[in-house]
PDB file of C-alpha atoms in Angstrom:
ATOM      1  CA  UNK A   9       0.114  22.293   0.618  1.00 80.00           C
ATOM      2  CA  UNK A  10       2.216  18.948   0.616  1.00 94.00           C
ATOM      3  CA  UNK A  11       1.302  15.722  -0.648  1.00 97.00           C
ATOM      4  CA  UNK A  12       0.943  14.048   1.788  1.00 98.00           C
ATOM      5  CA  UNK A  13      -0.345  14.905   5.602  1.00 98.00           C
ATOM      6  CA  UNK A  14       0.889  14.481   9.132  1.00 98.00           C
ATOM      7  CA  UNK A  15      -1.354  15.133  12.117  1.00 98.00           C
ATOM      8  CA  UNK A  16      -1.442  13.821  15.731  1.00 97.00           C
ATOM      9  CA  UNK A  17      -4.666  13.483  17.921  1.00 96.00           C
ATOM     10  CA  UNK A  18      -3.821  11.890  20.495  1.00 97.00           C
ATOM     11  CA  UNK A  19      -2.215   8.603  20.396  1.00 97.00           C
ATOM     12  CA  UNK A  20      -2.981   8.530  17.004  1.00 98.00           C
ATOM     13  CA  UNK A  21      -0.761   9.246  13.555  1.00 98.00           C
ATOM     14  CA  UNK A  22      -3.035  10.060  10.779  1.00 98.00           C
ATOM     15  CA  UNK A  23      -1.226   9.871   7.623  1.00 98.00           C
ATOM     16  CA  UNK A  24      -3.231  11.176   4.204  1.00 98.00           C
ATOM     17  CA  UNK A  25      -2.374  10.767   0.721  1.00 98.00           C
ATOM     18  CA  UNK A  26      -3.076  14.314  -0.747  1.00 98.00           C
ATOM     19  CA  UNK A  27      -3.322  14.310  -4.102  1.00 97.00           C
ATOM     20  CA  UNK A  28      -6.923  14.129  -4.856  1.00 97.00           C
ATOM     21  CA  UNK A  29      -7.074  15.496  -8.095  1.00 96.00           C
ATOM     22  CA  UNK A  30      -5.321  12.836  -9.500  1.00 96.00           C
ATOM     23  CA  UNK A  31      -6.918  10.057  -7.447  1.00 97.00           C
ATOM     24  CA  UNK A  32      -4.043  10.296  -4.943  1.00 98.00           C
ATOM     25  CA  UNK A  33      -1.206   8.528  -7.438  1.00 96.00           C
ATOM     26  CA  UNK A  34       2.192   8.160  -6.296  1.00 97.00           C
ATOM     27  CA  UNK A  35       4.980  10.478  -7.450  1.00 95.00           C
ATOM     28  CA  UNK A  36       8.616  10.408  -6.148  1.00 94.00           C
ATOM     29  CA  UNK A  37       8.054  13.007  -4.009  1.00 95.00           C
ATOM     30  CA  UNK A  38       5.109  11.424  -2.578  1.00 97.00           C
ATOM     31  CA  UNK A  39       6.598   8.515  -2.087  1.00 97.00           C
ATOM     32  CA  UNK A  40       9.602   9.927  -0.124  1.00 97.00           C
ATOM     33  CA  UNK A  41       7.204  12.191   2.257  1.00 98.00           C
ATOM     34  CA  UNK A  42       5.331   9.258   3.006  1.00 98.00           C
ATOM     35  CA  UNK A  43       8.215   7.128   3.885  1.00 98.00           C
ATOM     36  CA  UNK A  44       9.061   9.953   5.791  1.00 98.00           C
ATOM     37  CA  UNK A  45       5.895  10.554   7.971  1.00 98.00           C
ATOM     38  CA  UNK A  46       5.778   6.516   8.747  1.00 98.00           C
ATOM     39  CA  UNK A  47       9.566   6.940  10.092  1.00 98.00           C
ATOM     40  CA  UNK A  48       7.989   9.625  12.113  1.00 98.00           C
ATOM     41  CA  UNK A  49       5.236   8.021  13.320  1.00 98.00           C
ATOM     42  CA  UNK A  50       6.889   5.249  14.212  1.00 98.00           C
ATOM     43  CA  UNK A  51       9.645   6.872  16.263  1.00 98.00           C
ATOM     44  CA  UNK A  52       7.089   9.484  17.791  1.00 98.00           C
ATOM     45  CA  UNK A  53       6.900   9.081  21.792  1.00 97.00           C
ATOM     46  CA  UNK A  54       3.124   8.586  22.691  1.00 97.00           C
ATOM     47  CA  UNK A  55       1.679   7.778  19.125  1.00 98.00           C
ATOM     48  CA  UNK A  56       0.576   4.061  19.475  1.00 98.00           C
ATOM     49  CA  UNK A  57      -1.663   3.352  16.130  1.00 98.00           C
ATOM     50  CA  UNK A  58      -0.848   5.028  13.049  1.00 98.00           C
ATOM     51  CA  UNK A  59      -4.051   5.763  10.599  1.00 99.00           C
ATOM     52  CA  UNK A  60      -2.778   5.959   6.569  1.00 98.00           C
ATOM     53  CA  UNK A  61      -6.299   6.865   4.032  1.00 98.00           C
ATOM     54  CA  UNK A  62      -6.383   8.869   0.915  1.00 98.00           C
ATOM     55  CA  UNK A  63      -8.103  12.171   0.462  1.00 98.00           C
ATOM     56  CA  UNK A  64     -11.047  12.738  -2.119  1.00 97.00           C
ATOM     57  CA  UNK A  65     -12.936   9.644  -3.597  1.00 97.00           C
ATOM     58  CA  UNK A  66     -10.489   7.461  -4.083  1.00 98.00           C
ATOM     59  CA  UNK A  67      -7.249   5.374  -1.880  1.00 98.00           C
ATOM     60  CA  UNK A  68      -4.826   5.741  -4.376  1.00 98.00           C
ATOM     61  CA  UNK A  69      -4.596   5.211  -8.164  1.00 96.00           C
ATOM     62  CA  UNK A  70      -0.713   3.564  -7.803  1.00 95.00           C
ATOM     63  CA  UNK A  71       2.336   4.957  -9.726  1.00 91.00           C
ATOM     64  CA  UNK A  72       2.246   7.934 -11.174  1.00 88.00           C
ATOM     65  CA  UNK A  73       2.547   6.656 -14.439  1.00 82.00           C
ATOM     66  CA  UNK A  74       2.773  10.339 -16.246  1.00 85.00           C
ATOM     67  CA  UNK A  75       5.847  11.244 -14.122  1.00 83.00           C
ATOM     68  CA  UNK A  76       6.983   8.199 -15.366  1.00 77.00           C
ATOM     69  CA  UNK A  77       6.592   8.384 -18.506  1.00 74.00           C
ATOM     70  CA  UNK A  78       7.567  12.201 -18.870  1.00 80.00           C
ATOM     71  CA  UNK A  79      10.514  11.898 -16.373  1.00 78.00           C
ATOM     72  CA  UNK A  80      11.968   7.872 -16.513  1.00 78.00           C
ATOM     73  CA  UNK A  81      13.917   7.237 -13.617  1.00 82.00           C
ATOM     74  CA  UNK A  82      18.002   6.813 -14.436  1.00 82.00           C
ATOM     75  CA  UNK A  83      19.320   3.235 -13.119  1.00 83.00           C
ATOM     76  CA  UNK A  84      20.534   4.270  -9.883  1.00 88.00           C
ATOM     77  CA  UNK A  85      17.430   6.447  -9.308  1.00 90.00           C
ATOM     78  CA  UNK A  86      15.273   3.327 -10.065  1.00 88.00           C
ATOM     79  CA  UNK A  87      17.279   1.350  -7.216  1.00 92.00           C
ATOM     80  CA  UNK A  88      16.417   3.718  -4.986  1.00 94.00           C
ATOM     81  CA  UNK A  89      12.712   4.778  -5.783  1.00 94.00           C
ATOM     82  CA  UNK A  90      12.073   0.242  -5.738  1.00 94.00           C
ATOM     83  CA  UNK A  91      13.961   0.415  -2.534  1.00 96.00           C
ATOM     84  CA  UNK A  92      11.302   3.007  -1.073  1.00 96.00           C
ATOM     85  CA  UNK A  93       8.082   1.160  -2.046  1.00 97.00           C
ATOM     86  CA  UNK A  94       9.407  -1.606  -0.463  1.00 98.00           C
ATOM     87  CA  UNK A  95      10.248  -0.113   2.532  1.00 98.00           C
ATOM     88  CA  UNK A  96       7.193   1.429   3.332  1.00 98.00           C
ATOM     89  CA  UNK A  97       5.526  -2.210   3.004  1.00 98.00           C
ATOM     90  CA  UNK A  98       8.435  -2.831   5.959  1.00 98.00           C
ATOM     91  CA  UNK A  99       7.506  -0.176   7.889  1.00 98.00           C
ATOM     92  CA  UNK A 100       3.634  -0.906   7.490  1.00 98.00           C
ATOM     93  CA  UNK A 101       4.125  -4.858   8.111  1.00 98.00           C
ATOM     94  CA  UNK A 102       7.259  -4.998  10.204  1.00 98.00           C
ATOM     95  CA  UNK A 103       7.287  -1.702  12.333  1.00 98.00           C
ATOM     96  CA  UNK A 104       5.953  -2.155  15.890  1.00 98.00           C
ATOM     97  CA  UNK A 105       2.925   0.201  16.170  1.00 98.00           C
ATOM     98  CA  UNK A 106      -0.251  -0.984  14.509  1.00 98.00           C
ATOM     99  CA  UNK A 107      -1.626   0.363  10.685  1.00 98.00           C
ATOM    100  CA  UNK A 108      -5.020   1.067  10.032  1.00 98.00           C
ATOM    101  CA  UNK A 109      -5.862   1.711   6.312  1.00 98.00           C
ATOM    102  CA  UNK A 110      -9.182   3.530   5.371  1.00 98.00           C
ATOM    103  CA  UNK A 111     -10.074   3.062   1.702  1.00 98.00           C
ATOM    104  CA  UNK A 112     -12.472   4.089  -1.085  1.00 98.00           C
ATOM    105  CA  UNK A 113     -12.596   3.831  -4.224  1.00 98.00           C
ATOM    106  CA  UNK A 114     -10.175   3.323  -5.976  1.00 98.00           C
ATOM    107  CA  UNK A 115      -6.929   0.790  -4.987  1.00 98.00           C
ATOM    108  CA  UNK A 116      -4.516  -0.004  -7.632  1.00 98.00           C
ATOM    109  CA  UNK A 117      -0.908  -1.078  -8.035  1.00 97.00           C
ATOM    110  CA  UNK A 118       1.573   0.187  -4.977  1.00 95.00           C
ATOM    111  CA  UNK A 119      -1.545   1.947  -3.752  1.00 97.00           C
ATOM    112  CA  UNK A 120      -3.271  -1.644  -3.602  1.00 98.00           C
ATOM    113  CA  UNK A 121      -0.447  -2.983  -1.777  1.00 98.00           C
ATOM    114  CA  UNK A 122      -0.772  -0.870   1.316  1.00 98.00           C
ATOM    115  CA  UNK A 123      -4.372  -1.966   1.875  1.00 98.00           C
ATOM    116  CA  UNK A 124      -2.873  -5.580   1.866  1.00 98.00           C
ATOM    117  CA  UNK A 125       0.012  -4.352   3.974  1.00 98.00           C
ATOM    118  CA  UNK A 126      -1.827  -2.704   7.264  1.00 98.00           C
ATOM    119  CA  UNK A 127      -3.045  -4.638   9.954  1.00 98.00           C
ATOM    120  CA  UNK A 128      -6.779  -3.327   9.860  1.00 98.00           C
ATOM    121  CA  UNK A 129      -8.045  -2.217   6.916  1.00 98.00           C
ATOM    122  CA  UNK A 130     -11.433  -0.576   6.424  1.00 98.00           C
ATOM    123  CA  UNK A 131     -12.730  -1.452   3.073  1.00 98.00           C
ATOM    124  CA  UNK A 132     -15.492   1.224   1.914  1.00 98.00           C
ATOM    125  CA  UNK A 133     -18.579  -0.166  -0.223  1.00 98.00           C
ATOM    126  CA  UNK A 134     -17.061   1.529  -3.034  1.00 98.00           C
ATOM    127  CA  UNK A 135     -13.819   0.109  -2.856  1.00 98.00           C
ATOM    128  CA  UNK A 136     -12.360  -1.379  -6.220  1.00 98.00           C
ATOM    129  CA  UNK A 137      -8.828  -3.173  -6.452  1.00 98.00           C
ATOM    130  CA  UNK A 138      -6.760  -3.480  -9.488  1.00 98.00           C
ATOM    131  CA  UNK A 139      -2.741  -4.366 -10.384  1.00 98.00           C
ATOM    132  CA  UNK A 140      -2.081  -3.206 -13.555  1.00 96.00           C
ATOM    133  CA  UNK A 141       1.717  -3.758 -13.501  1.00 95.00           C
ATOM    134  CA  UNK A 142       2.289  -6.483 -16.116  1.00 95.00           C
ATOM    135  CA  UNK A 143       0.347  -5.063 -18.214  1.00 93.00           C
ATOM    136  CA  UNK A 144       2.930  -1.800 -18.233  1.00 88.00           C
ATOM    137  CA  UNK A 145       5.850  -4.611 -18.815  1.00 89.00           C
ATOM    138  CA  UNK A 146       6.264  -3.605 -14.738  1.00 91.00           C
ATOM    139  CA  UNK A 147       6.253  -5.920 -11.466  1.00 95.00           C
ATOM    140  CA  UNK A 148       3.750  -5.894  -8.734  1.00 96.00           C
ATOM    141  CA  UNK A 149       5.211  -4.271  -5.392  1.00 96.00           C
ATOM    142  CA  UNK A 150       4.614  -4.139  -1.779  1.00 98.00           C
ATOM    143  CA  UNK A 151       4.756  -8.342  -1.136  1.00 98.00           C
ATOM    144  CA  UNK A 152       1.284  -8.147  -2.721  1.00 98.00           C
ATOM    145  CA  UNK A 153       2.513 -11.724  -4.797  1.00 96.00           C
ATOM    146  CA  UNK A 154       2.815 -13.583  -1.415  1.00 98.00           C
ATOM    147  CA  UNK A 155       0.107 -11.618   0.519  1.00 98.00           C
ATOM    148  CA  UNK A 156      -2.784 -12.395  -2.344  1.00 98.00           C
ATOM    149  CA  UNK A 157      -1.603 -15.863  -2.303  1.00 97.00           C
ATOM    150  CA  UNK A 158      -1.999 -16.017   1.580  1.00 97.00           C
ATOM    151  CA  UNK A 159      -5.503 -14.428   1.425  1.00 97.00           C
ATOM    152  CA  UNK A 160      -7.314 -15.812  -1.896  1.00 97.00           C
ATOM    153  CA  UNK A 161      -4.871 -18.716  -2.764  1.00 97.00           C
ATOM    154  CA  UNK A 162      -2.449 -18.785  -6.262  1.00 97.00           C
ATOM    155  CA  UNK A 163      -4.658 -19.665  -8.446  1.00 98.00           C
ATOM    156  CA  UNK A 164      -7.112 -16.559  -7.887  1.00 98.00           C
ATOM    157  CA  UNK A 165      -3.810 -14.419  -6.908  1.00 98.00           C
ATOM    158  CA  UNK A 166      -2.518 -15.199 -10.516  1.00 98.00           C
ATOM    159  CA  UNK A 167      -5.704 -13.951 -12.107  1.00 98.00           C
ATOM    160  CA  UNK A 168      -5.539 -10.739 -10.214  1.00 98.00           C
ATOM    161  CA  UNK A 169      -1.667  -9.988 -10.361  1.00 98.00           C
ATOM    162  CA  UNK A 170      -1.437 -11.357 -13.938  1.00 97.00           C
ATOM    163  CA  UNK A 171      -3.966 -10.019 -15.614  1.00 97.00           C
ATOM    164  CA  UNK A 172      -4.670  -7.198 -13.781  1.00 97.00           C
ATOM    165  CA  UNK A 173      -8.366  -7.793 -13.557  1.00 97.00           C
ATOM    166  CA  UNK A 174     -10.724  -5.598 -11.442  1.00 97.00           C
ATOM    167  CA  UNK A 175     -11.902  -6.726  -8.721  1.00 98.00           C
ATOM    168  CA  UNK A 176     -14.821  -5.215  -7.383  1.00 98.00           C
ATOM    169  CA  UNK A 177     -15.940  -4.648  -3.791  1.00 98.00           C
ATOM    170  CA  UNK A 178     -17.990  -7.664  -3.567  1.00 98.00           C
ATOM    171  CA  UNK A 179     -15.180  -9.683  -4.941  1.00 98.00           C
ATOM    172  CA  UNK A 180     -12.748  -8.177  -2.377  1.00 98.00           C
ATOM    173  CA  UNK A 181     -15.279  -9.812   0.175  1.00 98.00           C
ATOM    174  CA  UNK A 182     -15.766 -13.188  -1.775  1.00 98.00           C
ATOM    175  CA  UNK A 183     -12.219 -13.613  -2.739  1.00 98.00           C
ATOM    176  CA  UNK A 184     -10.922 -12.729   1.160  1.00 97.00           C
ATOM    177  CA  UNK A 185      -9.377  -9.611   0.511  1.00 98.00           C
ATOM    178  CA  UNK A 186     -11.562  -8.239   2.642  1.00 98.00           C
ATOM    179  CA  UNK A 187     -13.920  -9.289   5.697  1.00 97.00           C
ATOM    180  CA  UNK A 188     -16.462  -6.667   5.277  1.00 97.00           C
ATOM    181  CA  UNK A 189     -17.475  -3.523   3.491  1.00 98.00           C
ATOM    182  CA  UNK A 190     -18.641  -0.442   5.149  1.00 98.00           C
ATOM    183  CA  UNK A 191     -21.005   1.494   3.597  1.00 98.00           C
ATOM    184  CA  UNK A 192     -19.219   4.966   2.770  1.00 97.00           C
ATOM    185  CA  UNK A 193     -21.418   7.468   4.674  1.00 97.00           C
ATOM    186  CA  UNK A 194     -20.296   4.956   7.518  1.00 98.00           C
ATOM    187  CA  UNK A 195     -16.684   4.542   7.172  1.00 98.00           C
ATOM    188  CA  UNK A 196     -15.462   7.670   9.478  1.00 98.00           C
ATOM    189  CA  UNK A 197     -17.270   6.289  12.453  1.00 98.00           C
ATOM    190  CA  UNK A 198     -16.396   2.858  12.057  1.00 98.00           C
ATOM    191  CA  UNK A 199     -12.705   3.954  11.807  1.00 98.00           C
ATOM    192  CA  UNK A 200     -13.593   5.748  15.319  1.00 98.00           C
ATOM    193  CA  UNK A 201     -15.229   2.572  16.777  1.00 98.00           C
ATOM    194  CA  UNK A 202     -12.245   0.835  15.493  1.00 98.00           C
ATOM    195  CA  UNK A 203      -9.409   3.222  17.333  1.00 98.00           C
ATOM    196  CA  UNK A 204     -11.437   3.239  20.717  1.00 98.00           C
ATOM    197  CA  UNK A 205     -11.388  -0.570  20.746  1.00 98.00           C
ATOM    198  CA  UNK A 206      -7.699  -0.494  19.989  1.00 98.00           C
ATOM    199  CA  UNK A 207      -6.810   2.643  22.234  1.00 98.00           C
ATOM    200  CA  UNK A 208      -8.932   0.486  25.398  1.00 98.00           C
ATOM    201  CA  UNK A 209      -5.893  -2.178  25.116  1.00 98.00           C
ATOM    202  CA  UNK A 210      -2.331  -0.756  26.993  1.00 97.00           C
ATOM    203  CA  UNK A 211       0.285   0.588  24.610  1.00 97.00           C
ATOM    204  CA  UNK A 212       2.415  -2.623  25.774  1.00 97.00           C
ATOM    205  CA  UNK A 213      -0.048  -4.855  24.426  1.00 98.00           C
ATOM    206  CA  UNK A 214      -0.069  -3.423  20.857  1.00 98.00           C
ATOM    207  CA  UNK A 215       3.632  -3.245  20.793  1.00 98.00           C
ATOM    208  CA  UNK A 216       3.364  -7.022  21.589  1.00 98.00           C
ATOM    209  CA  UNK A 217       1.162  -8.110  19.412  1.00 98.00           C
ATOM    210  CA  UNK A 218       2.729  -6.539  16.625  1.00 98.00           C
ATOM    211  CA  UNK A 219       6.136  -7.065  17.152  1.00 98.00           C
ATOM    212  CA  UNK A 220       5.090 -11.190  17.865  1.00 98.00           C
ATOM    213  CA  UNK A 221       3.072 -11.081  14.184  1.00 98.00           C
ATOM    214  CA  UNK A 222       6.263  -9.158  12.702  1.00 98.00           C
ATOM    215  CA  UNK A 223       8.712 -11.858  13.895  1.00 98.00           C
ATOM    216  CA  UNK A 224       6.174 -14.616  12.578  1.00 98.00           C
ATOM    217  CA  UNK A 225       5.943 -13.281   9.087  1.00 98.00           C
ATOM    218  CA  UNK A 226       9.323 -11.428   8.719  1.00 98.00           C
ATOM    219  CA  UNK A 227      11.004 -14.378   6.560  1.00 98.00           C
ATOM    220  CA  UNK A 228       8.603 -14.468   3.754  1.00 98.00           C
ATOM    221  CA  UNK A 229       7.602 -11.290   3.723  1.00 98.00           C
ATOM    222  CA  UNK A 230      11.390 -10.963   3.147  1.00 98.00           C
ATOM    223  CA  UNK A 231      11.653 -13.104   0.256  1.00 98.00           C
ATOM    224  CA  UNK A 232       8.673 -11.841  -1.557  1.00 98.00           C
ATOM    225  CA  UNK A 233       9.940  -8.358  -1.386  1.00 98.00           C
ATOM    226  CA  UNK A 234      13.458  -9.604  -2.448  1.00 97.00           C
ATOM    227  CA  UNK A 235      12.152 -11.023  -5.461  1.00 97.00           C
ATOM    228  CA  UNK A 236       9.465  -8.406  -6.302  1.00 97.00           C
ATOM    229  CA  UNK A 237      12.665  -5.719  -6.465  1.00 96.00           C
ATOM    230  CA  UNK A 238      14.574  -8.503  -8.588  1.00 96.00           C
ATOM    231  CA  UNK A 239      11.591  -8.379 -11.208  1.00 96.00           C
ATOM    232  CA  UNK A 240      11.072  -4.490 -10.859  1.00 93.00           C
ATOM    233  CA  UNK A 241      14.550  -3.923 -11.523  1.00 93.00           C
ATOM    234  CA  UNK A 242      14.914  -6.137 -14.334  1.00 93.00           C
ATOM    235  CA  UNK A 243      11.307  -4.602 -16.055  1.00 90.00           C
ATOM    236  CA  UNK A 244      12.653  -0.597 -15.852  1.00 85.00           C
ATOM    237  CA  UNK A 245      15.882  -1.760 -17.482  1.00 86.00           C
ATOM    238  CA  UNK A 246      14.206  -3.567 -20.014  1.00 86.00           C
ATOM    239  CA  UNK A 247      12.168  -0.751 -20.841  1.00 78.00           C
ATOM    240  CA  UNK A 248      14.593   1.345 -21.114  1.00 75.00           C
ATOM    241  CA  UNK A 249      16.389  -0.764 -23.442  1.00 77.00           C
ATOM    242  CA  UNK A 250      13.243  -1.488 -25.739  1.00 72.00           C
ATOM    243  CA  UNK A 251      11.275   1.190 -25.158  1.00 61.00           C
ATOM    244  CA  UNK A 252      12.449   5.124 -25.995  1.00 52.00           C
ATOM    245  CA  UNK A 253       9.447   6.339 -24.201  1.00 51.00           C
ATOM    246  CA  UNK A 254       7.363   4.506 -21.331  1.00 49.00           C
ATOM    247  CA  UNK A 255       3.836   4.269 -22.602  1.00 51.00           C
ATOM    248  CA  UNK A 256       0.907   5.436 -20.458  1.00 51.00           C
ATOM    249  CA  UNK A 257      -1.537   2.233 -22.393  1.00 52.00           C
ATOM    250  CA  UNK A 258      -1.111  -1.104 -21.375  1.00 51.00           C
ATOM    251  CA  UNK A 259       0.209  -3.496 -23.740  1.00 46.00           C
TER     252      UNK A 259
END
């Protein structure tokens, strides 16, 4: 079975991260399939809203560190991987169709970026977030360095991103990352209600609001993505030069 599922229901494209046995950790194949699935949803006639969620008890555990440890990318491949991570954020934030993200359990690293990228995110009471990249000698992606500052201020964003602090569900609301929490057994009903509201709008209205928002944020987002890209590639180069193998354990 595919590690990313794509299903169409009426005007909604539903994309599901589907590696629940490893908490939906992002393999290179999953990342490529996700990028293609988002391309498909954005291009498909009749799709007005995209839903992104994860199978199982966690939304996404971030990059597959075991794959990174066992098969570190060559320089050219590293560039392609970094570009792909950043492009998924562009698809979500700058595409012309609204994206709804549904989270439960852990949202880690790049898997924590995507809920921040989405236009609407439903946060379960089980939701938790963490950005451990610095401890692994890596760097955050997906515009996180800018988006968290916008949500909770520069000082709190530094605490979260630099130290890899665990952010529990209550802290997500306190830090203005999540507007509210939804009981885990009510998350599907909450999604249905949100989709009903969005789909009650004309397709043209959804497109206008999304494209207008994208126009407002494009320059700032691109600046953040390019800065992150430089730091991510520098981290990968340094890792290859100083470490014979990537460590799964944070420093």
